[in-house]
Amino acid sequence: MKPIRFDKDGLVPAIVQDANSKAVLTLAYMNEESLQKTMETKETWFYSRSRQQLWHKGETSGNTQHVVDVRYDCDQDAVLVLVEPKGPACHTGAYSCFSQSLTGGTSKVAGNRFQILNDLEETIAKREAEMPEGAYTTYLFTEGVDKILKKVGEEAGEVIIAAKNRDPEELRWEVADLFYHVLVLLQEQKLPLDKVLETLEARHQS
């Protein structure tokens, strides 16, 4: 393991990020033992400063986090843990511990016309983690991949019909529906949108 600079209490801050949606899920602390167990088990282990002991994320709730990668910063005094969450990260039942805003702002970035795809990807990941009752996205994840695939096929057909009808208003609605259902499918398959964009970029450059 690369050297990590633990603080005087033998701890290092660990930022946990959804590997797919890129949302920051929580900030916790690790000591050398919990970091080692995280690396070995591929699930997150932390050190509780209040209880003075190790704790395994999801041990009681079942909301474990599968570790995809562990990175450290340039000063080697913080780690970034990329995970695939198996449920909410927060003890409140929320997808992320960082769900409140001091400024009341949103995640939209001026000038980024594709920000909505990032926002939608994060929202879909949140729905899968929290499974709120009555939400359409919850319904799709509950029904499973066959239902999601059926909807992708249906929406693709609707796009074709709208285009054949030369109806731009209908076409934009149907393409939006197709994009949404494709993002749901990517989340179900645990394939980040970034990977698709990387493929597009590679093709464009070739």
PDB file of N, CA and C in Angstrom, residues 109-192:
ATOM      1  N   VAL A 109     -24.330  24.226 -13.458  1.00  0.00           N
ATOM      2  CA  VAL A 109     -23.170  25.053 -13.735  1.00  0.00           C
ATOM      3  C   VAL A 109     -23.453  25.888 -14.977  1.00  0.00           C
ATOM      4  N   ALA A 110     -23.317  27.195 -14.841  1.00  0.00           N
ATOM      5  CA  ALA A 110     -23.603  28.069 -15.976  1.00  0.00           C
ATOM      6  C   ALA A 110     -22.713  27.716 -17.155  1.00  0.00           C
ATOM      7  N   GLY A 111     -23.319  27.633 -18.312  1.00  0.00           N
ATOM      8  CA  GLY A 111     -22.558  27.364 -19.527  1.00  0.00           C
ATOM      9  C   GLY A 111     -22.429  25.901 -19.859  1.00  0.00           C
ATOM     10  N   ASN A 112     -22.798  25.019 -18.951  1.00  0.00           N
ATOM     11  CA  ASN A 112     -22.717  23.588 -19.223  1.00  0.00           C
ATOM     12  C   ASN A 112     -24.089  23.084 -19.633  1.00  0.00           C
ATOM     13  N   ARG A 113     -24.330  22.979 -20.929  1.00  0.00           N
ATOM     14  CA  ARG A 113     -25.674  22.620 -21.393  1.00  0.00           C
ATOM     15  C   ARG A 113     -25.980  21.151 -21.189  1.00  0.00           C
ATOM     16  N   PHE A 114     -24.999  20.349 -20.796  1.00  0.00           N
ATOM     17  CA  PHE A 114     -25.226  18.934 -20.545  1.00  0.00           C
ATOM     18  C   PHE A 114     -25.306  18.614 -19.051  1.00  0.00           C
ATOM     19  N   GLN A 115     -25.352  19.661 -18.217  1.00  0.00           N
ATOM     20  CA  GLN A 115     -25.394  19.446 -16.768  1.00  0.00           C
ATOM     21  C   GLN A 115     -26.614  18.633 -16.359  1.00  0.00           C
ATOM     22  N   ILE A 116     -27.715  18.782 -17.109  1.00  0.00           N
ATOM     23  CA  ILE A 116     -28.932  18.060 -16.766  1.00  0.00           C
ATOM     24  C   ILE A 116     -28.713  16.549 -16.805  1.00  0.00           C
ATOM     25  N   LEU A 117     -27.827  16.074 -17.677  1.00  0.00           N
ATOM     26  CA  LEU A 117     -27.545  14.634 -17.723  1.00  0.00           C
ATOM     27  C   LEU A 117     -26.842  14.194 -16.439  1.00  0.00           C
ATOM     28  N   ASN A 118     -25.921  15.019 -15.953  1.00  0.00           N
ATOM     29  CA  ASN A 118     -25.257  14.710 -14.677  1.00  0.00           C
ATOM     30  C   ASN A 118     -26.266  14.708 -13.536  1.00  0.00           C
ATOM     31  N   ASP A 119     -27.136  15.724 -13.532  1.00  0.00           N
ATOM     32  CA  ASP A 119     -28.141  15.831 -12.476  1.00  0.00           C
ATOM     33  C   ASP A 119     -29.098  14.643 -12.512  1.00  0.00           C
ATOM     34  N   LEU A 120     -29.517  14.273 -13.717  1.00  0.00           N
ATOM     35  CA  LEU A 120     -30.461  13.166 -13.864  1.00  0.00           C
ATOM     36  C   LEU A 120     -29.812  11.849 -13.461  1.00  0.00           C
ATOM     37  N   GLU A 121     -28.549  11.660 -13.832  1.00  0.00           N
ATOM     38  CA  GLU A 121     -27.834  10.443 -13.453  1.00  0.00           C
ATOM     39  C   GLU A 121     -27.754  10.327 -11.931  1.00  0.00           C
ATOM     40  N   GLU A 122     -27.488  11.452 -11.259  1.00  0.00           N
ATOM     41  CA  GLU A 122     -27.408  11.445  -9.795  1.00  0.00           C
ATOM     42  C   GLU A 122     -28.771  11.165  -9.177  1.00  0.00           C
ATOM     43  N   THR A 123     -29.824  11.779  -9.739  1.00  0.00           N
ATOM     44  CA  THR A 123     -31.174  11.561  -9.217  1.00  0.00           C
ATOM     45  C   THR A 123     -31.597  10.103  -9.353  1.00  0.00           C
ATOM     46  N   ILE A 124     -31.276   9.490 -10.477  1.00  0.00           N
ATOM     47  CA  ILE A 124     -31.628   8.084 -10.696  1.00  0.00           C
ATOM     48  C   ILE A 124     -30.881   7.191  -9.704  1.00  0.00           C
ATOM     49  N   ALA A 125     -29.610   7.489  -9.464  1.00  0.00           N
ATOM     50  CA  ALA A 125     -28.840   6.729  -8.473  1.00  0.00           C
ATOM     51  C   ALA A 125     -29.445   6.904  -7.081  1.00  0.00           C
ATOM     52  N   LYS A 126     -29.900   8.113  -6.790  1.00  0.00           N
ATOM     53  CA  LYS A 126     -30.540   8.389  -5.499  1.00  0.00           C
ATOM     54  C   LYS A 126     -31.824   7.593  -5.354  1.00  0.00           C
ATOM     55  N   ARG A 127     -32.609   7.530  -6.419  1.00  0.00           N
ATOM     56  CA  ARG A 127     -33.855   6.768  -6.381  1.00  0.00           C
ATOM     57  C   ARG A 127     -33.585   5.284  -6.129  1.00  0.00           C
ATOM     58  N   GLU A 128     -32.551   4.750  -6.776  1.00  0.00           N
ATOM     59  CA  GLU A 128     -32.253   3.332  -6.589  1.00  0.00           C
ATOM     60  C   GLU A 128     -31.821   3.058  -5.158  1.00  0.00           C
ATOM     61  N   ALA A 129     -31.094   4.005  -4.575  1.00  0.00           N
ATOM     62  CA  ALA A 129     -30.622   3.809  -3.195  1.00  0.00           C
ATOM     63  C   ALA A 129     -31.748   3.941  -2.186  1.00  0.00           C
ATOM     64  N   GLU A 130     -32.614   4.936  -2.379  1.00  0.00           N
ATOM     65  CA  GLU A 130     -33.644   5.223  -1.382  1.00  0.00           C
ATOM     66  C   GLU A 130     -34.970   4.522  -1.670  1.00  0.00           C
ATOM     67  N   MET A 131     -35.236   4.205  -2.948  1.00  0.00           N
ATOM     68  CA  MET A 131     -36.465   3.531  -3.385  1.00  0.00           C
ATOM     69  C   MET A 131     -37.716   4.177  -2.778  1.00  0.00           C
ATOM     70  N   PRO A 132     -37.930   5.496  -3.015  1.00  0.00           N
ATOM     71  CA  PRO A 132     -39.108   6.165  -2.447  1.00  0.00           C
ATOM     72  C   PRO A 132     -40.403   5.600  -3.034  1.00  0.00           C
ATOM     73  N   GLU A 133     -41.361   5.365  -2.169  1.00  0.00           N
ATOM     74  CA  GLU A 133     -42.626   4.781  -2.597  1.00  0.00           C
ATOM     75  C   GLU A 133     -43.367   5.729  -3.540  1.00  0.00           C
ATOM     76  N   GLY A 134     -43.888   5.183  -4.634  1.00  0.00           N
ATOM     77  CA  GLY A 134     -44.676   5.964  -5.571  1.00  0.00           C
ATOM     78  C   GLY A 134     -43.895   6.586  -6.699  1.00  0.00           C
ATOM     79  N   ALA A 135     -42.556   6.573  -6.629  1.00  0.00           N
ATOM     80  CA  ALA A 135     -41.739   7.157  -7.689  1.00  0.00           C
ATOM     81  C   ALA A 135     -41.658   6.198  -8.880  1.00  0.00           C
ATOM     82  N   TYR A 136     -41.749   6.740 -10.081  1.00  0.00           N
ATOM     83  CA  TYR A 136     -41.706   5.911 -11.288  1.00  0.00           C
ATOM     84  C   TYR A 136     -40.371   5.177 -11.400  1.00  0.00           C
ATOM     85  N   THR A 137     -39.288   5.859 -11.045  1.00  0.00           N
ATOM     86  CA  THR A 137     -37.972   5.225 -11.119  1.00  0.00           C
ATOM     87  C   THR A 137     -37.885   4.043 -10.167  1.00  0.00           C
ATOM     88  N   THR A 138     -38.471   4.183  -8.986  1.00  0.00           N
ATOM     89  CA  THR A 138     -38.540   3.070  -8.034  1.00  0.00           C
ATOM     90  C   THR A 138     -39.266   1.885  -8.663  1.00  0.00           C
ATOM     91  N   TYR A 139     -40.370   2.175  -9.334  1.00  0.00           N
ATOM     92  CA  TYR A 139     -41.142   1.129 -10.016  1.00  0.00           C
ATOM     93  C   TYR A 139     -40.286   0.380 -11.029  1.00  0.00           C
ATOM     94  N   LEU A 140     -39.511   1.116 -11.809  1.00  0.00           N
ATOM     95  CA  LEU A 140     -38.673   0.472 -12.823  1.00  0.00           C
ATOM     96  C   LEU A 140     -37.624  -0.440 -12.180  1.00  0.00           C
ATOM     97  N   PHE A 141     -36.965   0.048 -11.124  1.00  0.00           N
ATOM     98  CA  PHE A 141     -35.950  -0.777 -10.464  1.00  0.00           C
ATOM     99  C   PHE A 141     -36.586  -1.986  -9.770  1.00  0.00           C
ATOM    100  N   THR A 142     -37.785  -1.809  -9.254  1.00  0.00           N
ATOM    101  CA  THR A 142     -38.478  -2.915  -8.603  1.00  0.00           C
ATOM    102  C   THR A 142     -38.848  -4.000  -9.614  1.00  0.00           C
ATOM    103  N   GLU A 143     -39.310  -3.577 -10.779  1.00  0.00           N
ATOM    104  CA  GLU A 143     -39.704  -4.527 -11.818  1.00  0.00           C
ATOM    105  C   GLU A 143     -38.493  -5.241 -12.432  1.00  0.00           C
ATOM    106  N   GLY A 144     -37.349  -4.558 -12.470  1.00  0.00           N
ATOM    107  CA  GLY A 144     -36.129  -5.210 -12.941  1.00  0.00           C
ATOM    108  C   GLY A 144     -35.757  -4.906 -14.372  1.00  0.00           C
ATOM    109  N   VAL A 145     -34.683  -5.540 -14.809  1.00  0.00           N
ATOM    110  CA  VAL A 145     -34.071  -5.199 -16.085  1.00  0.00           C
ATOM    111  C   VAL A 145     -34.994  -5.469 -17.271  1.00  0.00           C
ATOM    112  N   ASP A 146     -35.809  -6.504 -17.209  1.00  0.00           N
ATOM    113  CA  ASP A 146     -36.699  -6.809 -18.344  1.00  0.00           C
ATOM    114  C   ASP A 146     -37.669  -5.663 -18.596  1.00  0.00           C
ATOM    115  N   LYS A 147     -38.226  -5.095 -17.533  1.00  0.00           N
ATOM    116  CA  LYS A 147     -39.139  -3.966 -17.677  1.00  0.00           C
ATOM    117  C   LYS A 147     -38.416  -2.744 -18.218  1.00  0.00           C
ATOM    118  N   ILE A 148     -37.207  -2.507 -17.709  1.00  0.00           N
ATOM    119  CA  ILE A 148     -36.423  -1.356 -18.170  1.00  0.00           C
ATOM    120  C   ILE A 148     -36.096  -1.497 -19.649  1.00  0.00           C
ATOM    121  N   LEU A 149     -35.693  -2.697 -20.053  1.00  0.00           N
ATOM    122  CA  LEU A 149     -35.378  -2.941 -21.459  1.00  0.00           C
ATOM    123  C   LEU A 149     -36.612  -2.751 -22.342  1.00  0.00           C
ATOM    124  N   LYS A 150     -37.751  -3.192 -21.844  1.00  0.00           N
ATOM    125  CA  LYS A 150     -38.994  -3.022 -22.599  1.00  0.00           C
ATOM    126  C   LYS A 150     -39.290  -1.548 -22.819  1.00  0.00           C
ATOM    127  N   LYS A 151     -39.090  -0.738 -21.763  1.00  0.00           N
ATOM    128  CA  LYS A 151     -39.346   0.694 -21.886  1.00  0.00           C
ATOM    129  C   LYS A 151     -38.363   1.367 -22.837  1.00  0.00           C
ATOM    130  N   VAL A 152     -37.101   0.949 -22.805  1.00  0.00           N
ATOM    131  CA  VAL A 152     -36.118   1.502 -23.744  1.00  0.00           C
ATOM    132  C   VAL A 152     -36.551   1.206 -25.171  1.00  0.00           C
ATOM    133  N   GLY A 153     -36.992  -0.034 -25.406  1.00  0.00           N
ATOM    134  CA  GLY A 153     -37.454  -0.407 -26.742  1.00  0.00           C
ATOM    135  C   GLY A 153     -38.677   0.385 -27.165  1.00  0.00           C
ATOM    136  N   GLU A 154     -39.626   0.553 -26.248  1.00  0.00           N
ATOM    137  CA  GLU A 154     -40.844   1.310 -26.550  1.00  0.00           C
ATOM    138  C   GLU A 154     -40.521   2.764 -26.887  1.00  0.00           C
ATOM    139  N   GLU A 155     -39.653   3.364 -26.078  1.00  0.00           N
ATOM    140  CA  GLU A 155     -39.319   4.769 -26.304  1.00  0.00           C
ATOM    141  C   GLU A 155     -38.538   4.952 -27.602  1.00  0.00           C
ATOM    142  N   ALA A 156     -37.683   3.992 -27.936  1.00  0.00           N
ATOM    143  CA  ALA A 156     -36.961   4.069 -29.212  1.00  0.00           C
ATOM    144  C   ALA A 156     -37.961   4.023 -30.371  1.00  0.00           C
ATOM    145  N   GLY A 157     -38.974   3.186 -30.254  1.00  0.00           N
ATOM    146  CA  GLY A 157     -40.005   3.118 -31.276  1.00  0.00           C
ATOM    147  C   GLY A 157     -40.775   4.420 -31.390  1.00  0.00           C
ATOM    148  N   GLU A 158     -41.065   5.055 -30.238  1.00  0.00           N
ATOM    149  CA  GLU A 158     -41.779   6.332 -30.241  1.00  0.00           C
ATOM    150  C   GLU A 158     -40.947   7.427 -30.899  1.00  0.00           C
ATOM    151  N   VAL A 159     -39.634   7.375 -30.708  1.00  0.00           N
ATOM    152  CA  VAL A 159     -38.744   8.335 -31.367  1.00  0.00           C
ATOM    153  C   VAL A 159     -38.840   8.178 -32.888  1.00  0.00           C
ATOM    154  N   ILE A 160     -38.830   6.935 -33.341  1.00  0.00           N
ATOM    155  CA  ILE A 160     -38.919   6.674 -34.779  1.00  0.00           C
ATOM    156  C   ILE A 160     -40.226   7.207 -35.354  1.00  0.00           C
ATOM    157  N   ILE A 161     -41.321   6.960 -34.651  1.00  0.00           N
ATOM    158  CA  ILE A 161     -42.637   7.411 -35.122  1.00  0.00           C
ATOM    159  C   ILE A 161     -42.702   8.936 -35.175  1.00  0.00           C
ATOM    160  N   ALA A 162     -42.201   9.590 -34.125  1.00  0.00           N
ATOM    161  CA  ALA A 162     -42.224  11.050 -34.094  1.00  0.00           C
ATOM    162  C   ALA A 162     -41.394  11.636 -35.226  1.00  0.00           C
ATOM    163  N   ALA A 163     -40.249  11.021 -35.501  1.00  0.00           N
ATOM    164  CA  ALA A 163     -39.396  11.507 -36.587  1.00  0.00           C
ATOM    165  C   ALA A 163     -40.058  11.292 -37.949  1.00  0.00           C
ATOM    166  N   LYS A 164     -40.687  10.143 -38.132  1.00  0.00           N
ATOM    167  CA  LYS A 164     -41.387   9.854 -39.394  1.00  0.00           C
ATOM    168  C   LYS A 164     -42.545  10.825 -39.603  1.00  0.00           C
ATOM    169  N   ASN A 165     -43.168  11.257 -38.509  1.00  0.00           N
ATOM    170  CA  ASN A 165     -44.286  12.200 -38.590  1.00  0.00           C
ATOM    171  C   ASN A 165     -43.828  13.648 -38.752  1.00  0.00           C
ATOM    172  N   ARG A 166     -42.520  13.865 -38.715  1.00  0.00           N
ATOM    173  CA  ARG A 166     -41.969  15.220 -38.828  1.00  0.00           C
ATOM    174  C   ARG A 166     -42.573  16.153 -37.776  1.00  0.00           C
ATOM    175  N   ASP A 167     -42.684  15.634 -36.566  1.00  0.00           N
ATOM    176  CA  ASP A 167     -43.287  16.394 -35.472  1.00  0.00           C
ATOM    177  C   ASP A 167     -42.200  16.742 -34.466  1.00  0.00           C
ATOM    178  N   PRO A 168     -41.591  17.937 -34.562  1.00  0.00           N
ATOM    179  CA  PRO A 168     -40.459  18.268 -33.679  1.00  0.00           C
ATOM    180  C   PRO A 168     -40.837  18.330 -32.209  1.00  0.00           C
ATOM    181  N   GLU A 169     -42.054  18.771 -31.884  1.00  0.00           N
ATOM    182  CA  GLU A 169     -42.473  18.849 -30.497  1.00  0.00           C
ATOM    183  C   GLU A 169     -42.580  17.455 -29.885  1.00  0.00           C
ATOM    184  N   GLU A 170     -43.224  16.546 -30.637  1.00  0.00           N
ATOM    185  CA  GLU A 170     -43.339  15.170 -30.172  1.00  0.00           C
ATOM    186  C   GLU A 170     -41.962  14.514 -30.096  1.00  0.00           C
ATOM    187  N   LEU A 171     -41.114  14.815 -31.069  1.00  0.00           N
ATOM    188  CA  LEU A 171     -39.790  14.203 -31.130  1.00  0.00           C
ATOM    189  C   LEU A 171     -38.955  14.578 -29.912  1.00  0.00           C
ATOM    190  N   ARG A 172     -38.995  15.829 -29.509  1.00  0.00           N
ATOM    191  CA  ARG A 172     -38.162  16.229 -28.358  1.00  0.00           C
ATOM    192  C   ARG A 172     -38.638  15.560 -27.078  1.00  0.00           C
ATOM    193  N   TRP A 173     -39.938  15.370 -26.925  1.00  0.00           N
ATOM    194  CA  TRP A 173     -40.459  14.686 -25.752  1.00  0.00           C
ATOM    195  C   TRP A 173     -40.063  13.212 -25.750  1.00  0.00           C
ATOM    196  N   GLU A 174     -40.155  12.587 -26.918  1.00  0.00           N
ATOM    197  CA  GLU A 174     -39.835  11.163 -26.991  1.00  0.00           C
ATOM    198  C   GLU A 174     -38.341  10.906 -26.817  1.00  0.00           C
ATOM    199  N   VAL A 175     -37.501  11.786 -27.365  1.00  0.00           N
ATOM    200  CA  VAL A 175     -36.049  11.639 -27.173  1.00  0.00           C
ATOM    201  C   VAL A 175     -35.699  11.826 -25.695  1.00  0.00           C
ATOM    202  N   ALA A 176     -36.358  12.784 -25.021  1.00  0.00           N
ATOM    203  CA  ALA A 176     -36.129  12.982 -23.589  1.00  0.00           C
ATOM    204  C   ALA A 176     -36.507  11.729 -22.810  1.00  0.00           C
ATOM    205  N   ASP A 177     -37.642  11.112 -23.179  1.00  0.00           N
ATOM    206  CA  ASP A 177     -38.047   9.867 -22.514  1.00  0.00           C
ATOM    207  C   ASP A 177     -37.028   8.756 -22.756  1.00  0.00           C
ATOM    208  N   LEU A 178     -36.511   8.682 -23.976  1.00  0.00           N
ATOM    209  CA  LEU A 178     -35.521   7.656 -24.300  1.00  0.00           C
ATOM    210  C   LEU A 178     -34.243   7.868 -23.500  1.00  0.00           C
ATOM    211  N   PHE A 179     -33.777   9.118 -23.436  1.00  0.00           N
ATOM    212  CA  PHE A 179     -32.568   9.417 -22.656  1.00  0.00           C
ATOM    213  C   PHE A 179     -32.739   8.980 -21.209  1.00  0.00           C
ATOM    214  N   TYR A 180     -33.886   9.331 -20.628  1.00  0.00           N
ATOM    215  CA  TYR A 180     -34.146   8.980 -19.229  1.00  0.00           C
ATOM    216  C   TYR A 180     -34.082   7.470 -19.020  1.00  0.00           C
ATOM    217  N   HIS A 181     -34.776   6.710 -19.861  1.00  0.00           N
ATOM    218  CA  HIS A 181     -34.822   5.259 -19.669  1.00  0.00           C
ATOM    219  C   HIS A 181     -33.461   4.605 -19.935  1.00  0.00           C
ATOM    220  N   VAL A 182     -32.681   5.177 -20.852  1.00  0.00           N
ATOM    221  CA  VAL A 182     -31.326   4.668 -21.078  1.00  0.00           C
ATOM    222  C   VAL A 182     -30.459   4.907 -19.837  1.00  0.00           C
ATOM    223  N   LEU A 183     -30.605   6.063 -19.193  1.00  0.00           N
ATOM    224  CA  LEU A 183     -29.847   6.340 -17.971  1.00  0.00           C
ATOM    225  C   LEU A 183     -30.259   5.401 -16.843  1.00  0.00           C
ATOM    226  N   VAL A 184     -31.544   5.065 -16.768  1.00  0.00           N
ATOM    227  CA  VAL A 184     -31.994   4.083 -15.784  1.00  0.00           C
ATOM    228  C   VAL A 184     -31.335   2.736 -16.063  1.00  0.00           C
ATOM    229  N   LEU A 185     -31.288   2.359 -17.328  1.00  0.00           N
ATOM    230  CA  LEU A 185     -30.655   1.091 -17.710  1.00  0.00           C
ATOM    231  C   LEU A 185     -29.172   1.091 -17.341  1.00  0.00           C
ATOM    232  N   LEU A 186     -28.475   2.187 -17.605  1.00  0.00           N
ATOM    233  CA  LEU A 186     -27.057   2.266 -17.260  1.00  0.00           C
ATOM    234  C   LEU A 186     -26.853   2.126 -15.757  1.00  0.00           C
ATOM    235  N   GLN A 187     -27.736   2.737 -14.963  1.00  0.00           N
ATOM    236  CA  GLN A 187     -27.631   2.623 -13.508  1.00  0.00           C
ATOM    237  C   GLN A 187     -27.872   1.187 -13.066  1.00  0.00           C
ATOM    238  N   GLU A 188     -28.865   0.532 -13.658  1.00  0.00           N
ATOM    239  CA  GLU A 188     -29.164  -0.857 -13.301  1.00  0.00           C
ATOM    240  C   GLU A 188     -27.993  -1.768 -13.640  1.00  0.00           C
ATOM    241  N   GLN A 189     -27.293  -1.443 -14.721  1.00  0.00           N
ATOM    242  CA  GLN A 189     -26.155  -2.248 -15.162  1.00  0.00           C
ATOM    243  C   GLN A 189     -24.846  -1.810 -14.509  1.00  0.00           C
ATOM    244  N   LYS A 190     -24.899  -0.728 -13.715  1.00  0.00           N
ATOM    245  CA  LYS A 190     -23.721  -0.149 -13.049  1.00  0.00           C
ATOM    246  C   LYS A 190     -22.640   0.236 -14.072  1.00  0.00           C
ATOM    247  N   LEU A 191     -23.107   0.827 -15.170  1.00  0.00           N
ATOM    248  CA  LEU A 191     -22.217   1.347 -16.201  1.00  0.00           C
ATOM    249  C   LEU A 191     -22.313   2.866 -16.187  1.00  0.00           C
ATOM    250  N   PRO A 192     -21.289   3.580 -15.721  1.00  0.00           N
ATOM    251  CA  PRO A 192     -21.359   5.042 -15.655  1.00  0.00           C
ATOM    252  C   PRO A 192     -21.520   5.665 -17.037  1.00  0.00           C
TER     253      PRO A 192
END
